[in-house]
């Protein structure tokens, strides 16, 4: 997989295609410094006026540009929901939104900076693509696909110091990546929590439990055939996400099962349905200030908690 960072891809593609422009809001002044110098007409850094930025990007897209807009995830989604919905979504414009500090990554700034409901909000917008990479390298690959296919997309920008295991990782929008095979449990994890899911699975293997791990980097569209194939092979499914339990990955998986006639086969006959356990952030405002790791552990989403939850689940190891 490419060693380019997400920002390297923005710069390279903008150099190759003058229609690609970057619009940031009050970001680090060193971000894309080389692009700012080389391509000044394709680089804009605005102040703290996120809703204006979305309208501005939509106007540029209507004139043929492909804007890449970036700022803190919660301000890009919750604060700008109407502008994203109406200005971009209604017109199906090719605008890519890069949300920095997703989930509880900015826990040290407090609850106002925690984007814990961005999937739930944006999933209601028709035609949007929602991407939750586990590393900057994976984000770079998926951003390039989004720009080359001229999508209206929102990408959570992962913290650079967390990384999905990259063995044989070749992400394509909409298709989960299998990181580990298993026959007792299937974990569907997304974003920065996937490494913890893999670590939990490896620990449980030593205890005789066979746990598959599938990295779901695309929340919407989520391929229903892939999901059904994963959940149909095990008695227990666990979803893991750095998002409220409702409205994100876990909800999307349950909706696919329901819409596909969960509990019946193609002839309409009854068939077993796997138990689904959803791990996510609790239904309350994020409290306190601290590190990402502290917030993840407190929410029961770290490797220790995932393993403990599976030990309590009614799944016995196969001999």
GROMACS .gro file of C-alpha atoms in nm:
model
  319
    1UNK     CA    1   0.000   0.000   0.000
    2UNK     CA    2   0.117   0.355  -0.067
    3UNK     CA    3   0.338   0.525   0.189
    4UNK     CA    4   0.188   0.862   0.104
    5UNK     CA    5   0.006   1.044   0.377
    6UNK     CA    6  -0.344   1.178   0.334
    7UNK     CA    7  -0.207   1.529   0.287
    8UNK     CA    8   0.052   1.410   0.034
    9UNK     CA    9  -0.233   1.273  -0.176
   10UNK     CA   10  -0.423   1.602  -0.163
   11UNK     CA   11  -0.113   1.787  -0.285
   12UNK     CA   12  -0.024   1.536  -0.558
   13UNK     CA   13  -0.374   1.510  -0.699
   14UNK     CA   14  -0.415   1.888  -0.693
   15UNK     CA   15  -0.092   1.916  -0.891
   16UNK     CA   16  -0.226   1.665  -1.145
   17UNK     CA   17  -0.576   1.814  -1.162
   18UNK     CA   18  -0.625   2.192  -1.131
   19UNK     CA   19  -0.992   2.141  -1.046
   20UNK     CA   20  -0.895   2.000  -0.704
   21UNK     CA   21  -0.879   2.274  -0.441
   22UNK     CA   22  -0.813   2.256  -0.067
   23UNK     CA   23  -1.022   2.460   0.175
   24UNK     CA   24  -0.925   2.453   0.542
   25UNK     CA   25  -1.062   2.623   0.849
   26UNK     CA   26  -0.819   2.747   1.111
   27UNK     CA   27  -0.584   2.449   1.076
   28UNK     CA   28  -0.218   2.412   1.168
   29UNK     CA   29  -0.024   2.669   0.960
   30UNK     CA   30   0.232   2.403   0.862
   31UNK     CA   31  -0.035   2.180   0.708
   32UNK     CA   32   0.016   2.150   0.331
   33UNK     CA   33   0.277   2.427   0.345
   34UNK     CA   34   0.439   2.308   0.021
   35UNK     CA   35   0.106   2.305  -0.160
   36UNK     CA   36   0.030   2.652  -0.029
   37UNK     CA   37   0.353   2.775  -0.193
   38UNK     CA   38   0.337   2.571  -0.514
   39UNK     CA   39  -0.036   2.598  -0.585
   40UNK     CA   40  -0.158   2.916  -0.413
   41UNK     CA   41  -0.470   2.940  -0.629
   42UNK     CA   42  -0.577   2.590  -0.516
   43UNK     CA   43  -0.516   2.643  -0.145
   44UNK     CA   44  -0.746   2.840   0.085
   45UNK     CA   45  -0.725   2.865   0.464
   46UNK     CA   46  -1.023   3.041   0.614
   47UNK     CA   47  -1.103   3.142   0.970
   48UNK     CA   48  -1.348   2.981   1.211
   49UNK     CA   49  -1.655   3.003   0.989
   50UNK     CA   50  -1.729   2.641   0.900
   51UNK     CA   51  -2.082   2.690   0.767
   52UNK     CA   52  -1.954   2.954   0.526
   53UNK     CA   53  -1.683   2.713   0.412
   54UNK     CA   54  -1.939   2.452   0.312
   55UNK     CA   55  -2.138   2.704   0.111
   56UNK     CA   56  -1.820   2.828  -0.048
   57UNK     CA   57  -1.711   2.475  -0.141
   58UNK     CA   58  -2.055   2.399  -0.286
   59UNK     CA   59  -2.036   2.713  -0.501
   60UNK     CA   60  -1.694   2.615  -0.631
   61UNK     CA   61  -1.816   2.263  -0.707
   62UNK     CA   62  -2.106   2.405  -0.907
   63UNK     CA   63  -1.844   2.585  -1.117
   64UNK     CA   64  -1.652   2.263  -1.185
   65UNK     CA   65  -1.409   2.241  -0.893
   66UNK     CA   66  -1.351   1.940  -0.666
   67UNK     CA   67  -1.309   2.093  -0.321
   68UNK     CA   68  -1.146   1.906  -0.032
   69UNK     CA   69  -1.265   2.072   0.289
   70UNK     CA   70  -1.104   2.005   0.625
   71UNK     CA   71  -1.153   2.109   0.983
   72UNK     CA   72  -1.236   1.951   1.320
   73UNK     CA   73  -1.484   1.669   1.264
   74UNK     CA   74  -1.757   1.780   1.503
   75UNK     CA   75  -1.765   2.132   1.358
   76UNK     CA   76  -1.762   1.997   1.003
   77UNK     CA   77  -2.062   1.772   1.067
   78UNK     CA   78  -2.283   1.877   1.360
   79UNK     CA   79  -2.236   2.253   1.315
   80UNK     CA   80  -2.263   2.239   0.935
   81UNK     CA   81  -2.528   1.970   0.905
   82UNK     CA   82  -2.783   2.181   0.715
   83UNK     CA   83  -2.522   2.324   0.478
   84UNK     CA   84  -2.373   1.979   0.412
   85UNK     CA   85  -2.721   1.834   0.362
   86UNK     CA   86  -2.866   2.104   0.139
   87UNK     CA   87  -2.576   2.282  -0.028
   88UNK     CA   88  -2.377   1.967  -0.111
   89UNK     CA   89  -2.602   1.662  -0.071
   90UNK     CA   90  -2.911   1.796  -0.245
   91UNK     CA   91  -2.705   1.880  -0.554
   92UNK     CA   92  -2.488   1.568  -0.543
   93UNK     CA   93  -2.169   1.774  -0.562
   94UNK     CA   94  -1.822   1.615  -0.564
   95UNK     CA   95  -1.697   1.759  -0.236
   96UNK     CA   96  -1.478   1.559   0.003
   97UNK     CA   97  -1.494   1.651   0.372
   98UNK     CA   98  -1.196   1.559   0.590
   99UNK     CA   99  -1.295   1.557   0.958
  100UNK     CA  100  -0.993   1.581   1.189
  101UNK     CA  101  -0.998   1.455   1.548
  102UNK     CA  102  -1.291   1.212   1.503
  103UNK     CA  103  -1.463   1.027   1.783
  104UNK     CA  104  -1.291   1.109   2.113
  105UNK     CA  105  -0.952   1.194   1.960
  106UNK     CA  106  -0.983   1.548   2.097
  107UNK     CA  107  -1.097   1.432   2.438
  108UNK     CA  108  -0.834   1.658   2.592
  109UNK     CA  109  -1.037   1.957   2.461
  110UNK     CA  110  -1.354   1.833   2.627
  111UNK     CA  111  -1.698   1.728   2.501
  112UNK     CA  112  -1.743   2.019   2.258
  113UNK     CA  113  -1.466   1.875   2.039
  114UNK     CA  114  -1.576   1.508   2.042
  115UNK     CA  115  -1.734   1.397   1.712
  116UNK     CA  116  -1.929   1.101   1.846
  117UNK     CA  117  -2.243   1.139   1.633
  118UNK     CA  118  -2.105   1.223   1.288
  119UNK     CA  119  -2.199   0.886   1.131
  120UNK     CA  120  -2.552   0.905   1.270
  121UNK     CA  121  -2.605   1.255   1.133
  122UNK     CA  122  -2.450   1.208   0.790
  123UNK     CA  123  -2.596   0.861   0.722
  124UNK     CA  124  -2.930   1.035   0.670
  125UNK     CA  125  -2.798   1.231   0.372
  126UNK     CA  126  -2.875   1.055   0.040
  127UNK     CA  127  -2.574   0.971  -0.172
  128UNK     CA  128  -2.302   1.047   0.081
  129UNK     CA  129  -2.005   0.813   0.125
  130UNK     CA  130  -1.885   0.776   0.487
  131UNK     CA  131  -1.529   0.653   0.539
  132UNK     CA  132  -1.361   0.566   0.868
  133UNK     CA  133  -0.999   0.459   0.801
  134UNK     CA  134  -0.776   0.308   1.064
  135UNK     CA  135  -0.455   0.478   0.955
  136UNK     CA  136  -0.334   0.774   0.755
  137UNK     CA  137  -0.201   0.539   0.486
  138UNK     CA  138  -0.541   0.377   0.448
  139UNK     CA  139  -0.708   0.718   0.448
  140UNK     CA  140  -0.478   0.825   0.165
  141UNK     CA  141  -0.581   0.532  -0.054
  142UNK     CA  142  -0.952   0.585   0.010
  143UNK     CA  143  -0.927   0.962  -0.043
  144UNK     CA  144  -0.768   0.906  -0.382
  145UNK     CA  145  -1.051   0.670  -0.480
  146UNK     CA  146  -1.310   0.922  -0.361
  147UNK     CA  147  -1.155   1.203  -0.564
  148UNK     CA  148  -1.100   0.997  -0.878
  149UNK     CA  149  -1.461   0.878  -0.871
  150UNK     CA  150  -1.586   1.232  -0.793
  151UNK     CA  151  -1.779   1.132  -0.480
  152UNK     CA  152  -1.953   1.337  -0.216
  153UNK     CA  153  -1.767   1.189   0.076
  154UNK     CA  154  -1.687   1.241   0.442
  155UNK     CA  155  -1.363   1.087   0.570
  156UNK     CA  156  -1.269   1.067   0.934
  157UNK     CA  157  -0.901   1.163   0.950
  158UNK     CA  158  -0.740   0.915   1.191
  159UNK     CA  159  -0.475   1.008   1.438
  160UNK     CA  160  -0.140   0.935   1.270
  161UNK     CA  161  -0.008   0.740   1.566
  162UNK     CA  162  -0.269   0.464   1.540
  163UNK     CA  163  -0.259   0.219   1.254
  164UNK     CA  164  -0.459  -0.071   1.120
  165UNK     CA  165  -0.240  -0.378   1.057
  166UNK     CA  166  -0.156  -0.337   0.691
  167UNK     CA  167  -0.075  -0.692   0.582
  168UNK     CA  168  -0.249  -0.749   0.249
  169UNK     CA  169  -0.453  -0.435   0.309
  170UNK     CA  170  -0.583  -0.295  -0.020
  171UNK     CA  171  -0.896  -0.102   0.076
  172UNK     CA  172  -1.175  -0.027  -0.170
  173UNK     CA  173  -1.466   0.195  -0.078
  174UNK     CA  174  -1.761  -0.012   0.045
  175UNK     CA  175  -1.586  -0.345   0.094
  176UNK     CA  176  -1.475  -0.464   0.443
  177UNK     CA  177  -1.120  -0.597   0.479
  178UNK     CA  178  -1.069  -0.932   0.651
  179UNK     CA  179  -0.769  -0.907   0.885
  180UNK     CA  180  -0.815  -1.234   1.067
  181UNK     CA  181  -1.016  -1.551   1.007
  182UNK     CA  182  -1.222  -1.722   1.280
  183UNK     CA  183  -1.526  -1.944   1.326
  184UNK     CA  184  -1.665  -1.865   1.676
  185UNK     CA  185  -1.702  -1.488   1.664
  186UNK     CA  186  -1.675  -1.219   1.397
  187UNK     CA  187  -1.574  -0.870   1.505
  188UNK     CA  188  -1.662  -0.588   1.267
  189UNK     CA  189  -1.454  -0.292   1.373
  190UNK     CA  190  -1.394   0.050   1.226
  191UNK     CA  191  -1.146   0.334   1.251
  192UNK     CA  192  -0.877   0.353   1.516
  193UNK     CA  193  -1.030   0.074   1.725
  194UNK     CA  194  -0.946  -0.203   1.480
  195UNK     CA  195  -0.592  -0.265   1.615
  196UNK     CA  196  -0.745  -0.320   1.959
  197UNK     CA  197  -0.995  -0.565   1.811
  198UNK     CA  198  -0.711  -0.760   1.649
  199UNK     CA  199  -0.518  -0.763   1.976
  200UNK     CA  200  -0.822  -0.894   2.164
  201UNK     CA  201  -0.874  -1.168   1.904
  202UNK     CA  202  -0.511  -1.278   1.932
  203UNK     CA  203  -0.537  -1.302   2.312
  204UNK     CA  204  -0.855  -1.508   2.291
  205UNK     CA  205  -0.697  -1.745   2.039
  206UNK     CA  206  -0.459  -1.848   2.316
  207UNK     CA  207  -0.768  -1.931   2.525
  208UNK     CA  208  -0.923  -2.145   2.251
  209UNK     CA  209  -1.171  -1.897   2.100
  210UNK     CA  210  -1.155  -1.848   1.725
  211UNK     CA  211  -1.229  -1.482   1.648
  212UNK     CA  212  -1.240  -1.328   1.302
  213UNK     CA  213  -1.173  -0.955   1.261
  214UNK     CA  214  -1.309  -0.755   0.970
  215UNK     CA  215  -1.207  -0.391   0.931
  216UNK     CA  216  -1.506  -0.193   0.806
  217UNK     CA  217  -1.356   0.131   0.676
  218UNK     CA  218  -1.673   0.234   0.490
  219UNK     CA  219  -1.988   0.292   0.691
  220UNK     CA  220  -2.193   0.395   0.385
  221UNK     CA  221  -2.231   0.241   0.137
  222UNK     CA  222  -2.175  -0.088   0.320
  223UNK     CA  223  -2.189  -0.391   0.093
  224UNK     CA  224  -2.483  -0.606   0.216
  225UNK     CA  225  -2.354  -0.925   0.056
  226UNK     CA  226  -2.021  -0.891   0.237
  227UNK     CA  227  -2.195  -0.831   0.570
  228UNK     CA  228  -2.431  -1.126   0.526
  229UNK     CA  229  -2.140  -1.354   0.434
  230UNK     CA  230  -1.950  -1.249   0.748
  231UNK     CA  231  -2.235  -1.280   0.998
  232UNK     CA  232  -2.372  -1.598   0.841
  233UNK     CA  233  -2.056  -1.788   0.923
  234UNK     CA  234  -2.051  -1.742   1.303
  235UNK     CA  235  -2.290  -1.768   1.602
  236UNK     CA  236  -2.187  -1.431   1.748
  237UNK     CA  237  -2.113  -1.097   1.585
  238UNK     CA  238  -1.961  -0.797   1.764
  239UNK     CA  239  -1.943  -0.447   1.621
  240UNK     CA  240  -1.684  -0.206   1.762
  241UNK     CA  241  -1.687   0.166   1.689
  242UNK     CA  242  -1.568   0.498   1.833
  243UNK     CA  243  -1.916   0.644   1.798
  244UNK     CA  244  -2.244   0.636   1.986
  245UNK     CA  245  -2.387   0.284   1.986
  246UNK     CA  246  -2.685   0.408   1.787
  247UNK     CA  247  -2.668   0.535   1.432
  248UNK     CA  248  -2.325   0.407   1.332
  249UNK     CA  249  -2.170   0.080   1.222
  250UNK     CA  250  -2.369  -0.141   1.461
  251UNK     CA  251  -2.696   0.008   1.345
  252UNK     CA  252  -2.596  -0.027   0.980
  253UNK     CA  253  -2.519  -0.398   1.028
  254UNK     CA  254  -2.853  -0.462   1.201
  255UNK     CA  255  -3.037  -0.277   0.925
  256UNK     CA  256  -2.873  -0.493   0.660
  257UNK     CA  257  -2.974  -0.808   0.847
  258UNK     CA  258  -3.332  -0.685   0.890
  259UNK     CA  259  -3.368  -0.569   0.532
  260UNK     CA  260  -3.230  -0.901   0.409
  261UNK     CA  261  -3.495  -1.096   0.597
  262UNK     CA  262  -3.284  -1.202   0.895
  263UNK     CA  263  -3.402  -1.537   1.028
  264UNK     CA  264  -3.511  -1.677   0.693
  265UNK     CA  265  -3.328  -1.831   0.402
  266UNK     CA  266  -3.397  -1.776   0.032
  267UNK     CA  267  -3.698  -2.010   0.044
  268UNK     CA  268  -3.850  -1.832   0.343
  269UNK     CA  269  -3.766  -2.111   0.589
  270UNK     CA  270  -3.641  -2.030   0.938
  271UNK     CA  271  -3.266  -2.027   0.993
  272UNK     CA  272  -3.053  -1.933   1.295
  273UNK     CA  273  -2.965  -1.566   1.341
  274UNK     CA  274  -2.634  -1.479   1.506
  275UNK     CA  275  -2.640  -1.284   1.828
  276UNK     CA  276  -2.518  -0.927   1.767
  277UNK     CA  277  -2.333  -0.733   2.039
  278UNK     CA  278  -2.272  -0.364   1.970
  279UNK     CA  279  -1.981  -0.192   2.142
  280UNK     CA  280  -1.973   0.185   2.115
  281UNK     CA  281  -1.983   0.500   2.321
  282UNK     CA  282  -2.261   0.519   2.582
  283UNK     CA  283  -2.574   0.728   2.528
  284UNK     CA  284  -2.457   1.033   2.720
  285UNK     CA  285  -2.243   1.340   2.666
  286UNK     CA  286  -1.872   1.274   2.678
  287UNK     CA  287  -1.750   1.373   3.022
  288UNK     CA  288  -1.415   1.499   3.146
  289UNK     CA  289  -1.087   1.576   2.977
  290UNK     CA  290  -0.801   1.341   2.903
  291UNK     CA  291  -0.619   1.131   2.649
  292UNK     CA  292  -0.775   0.930   2.367
  293UNK     CA  293  -0.665   0.607   2.533
  294UNK     CA  294  -0.827   0.711   2.862
  295UNK     CA  295  -1.159   0.788   2.690
  296UNK     CA  296  -1.156   0.466   2.487
  297UNK     CA  297  -1.081   0.254   2.794
  298UNK     CA  298  -1.349   0.431   3.000
  299UNK     CA  299  -1.603   0.351   2.728
  300UNK     CA  300  -1.505  -0.018   2.728
  301UNK     CA  301  -1.360  -0.007   2.377
  302UNK     CA  302  -0.995  -0.097   2.432
  303UNK     CA  303  -0.845  -0.442   2.372
  304UNK     CA  304  -0.888  -0.546   2.737
  305UNK     CA  305  -1.257  -0.454   2.734
  306UNK     CA  306  -1.329  -0.619   2.397
  307UNK     CA  307  -1.168  -0.942   2.515
  308UNK     CA  308  -1.355  -0.930   2.846
  309UNK     CA  309  -1.686  -0.875   2.669
  310UNK     CA  310  -1.628  -1.177   2.448
  311UNK     CA  311  -1.534  -1.393   2.745
  312UNK     CA  312  -1.874  -1.311   2.896
  313UNK     CA  313  -2.058  -1.389   2.573
  314UNK     CA  314  -2.230  -1.727   2.542
  315UNK     CA  315  -1.991  -1.865   2.283
  316UNK     CA  316  -1.788  -2.175   2.358
  317UNK     CA  317  -1.462  -2.252   2.191
  318UNK     CA  318  -1.480  -2.526   1.933
  319UNK     CA  319  -1.259  -2.825   1.996
   0.00000   0.00000   0.00000
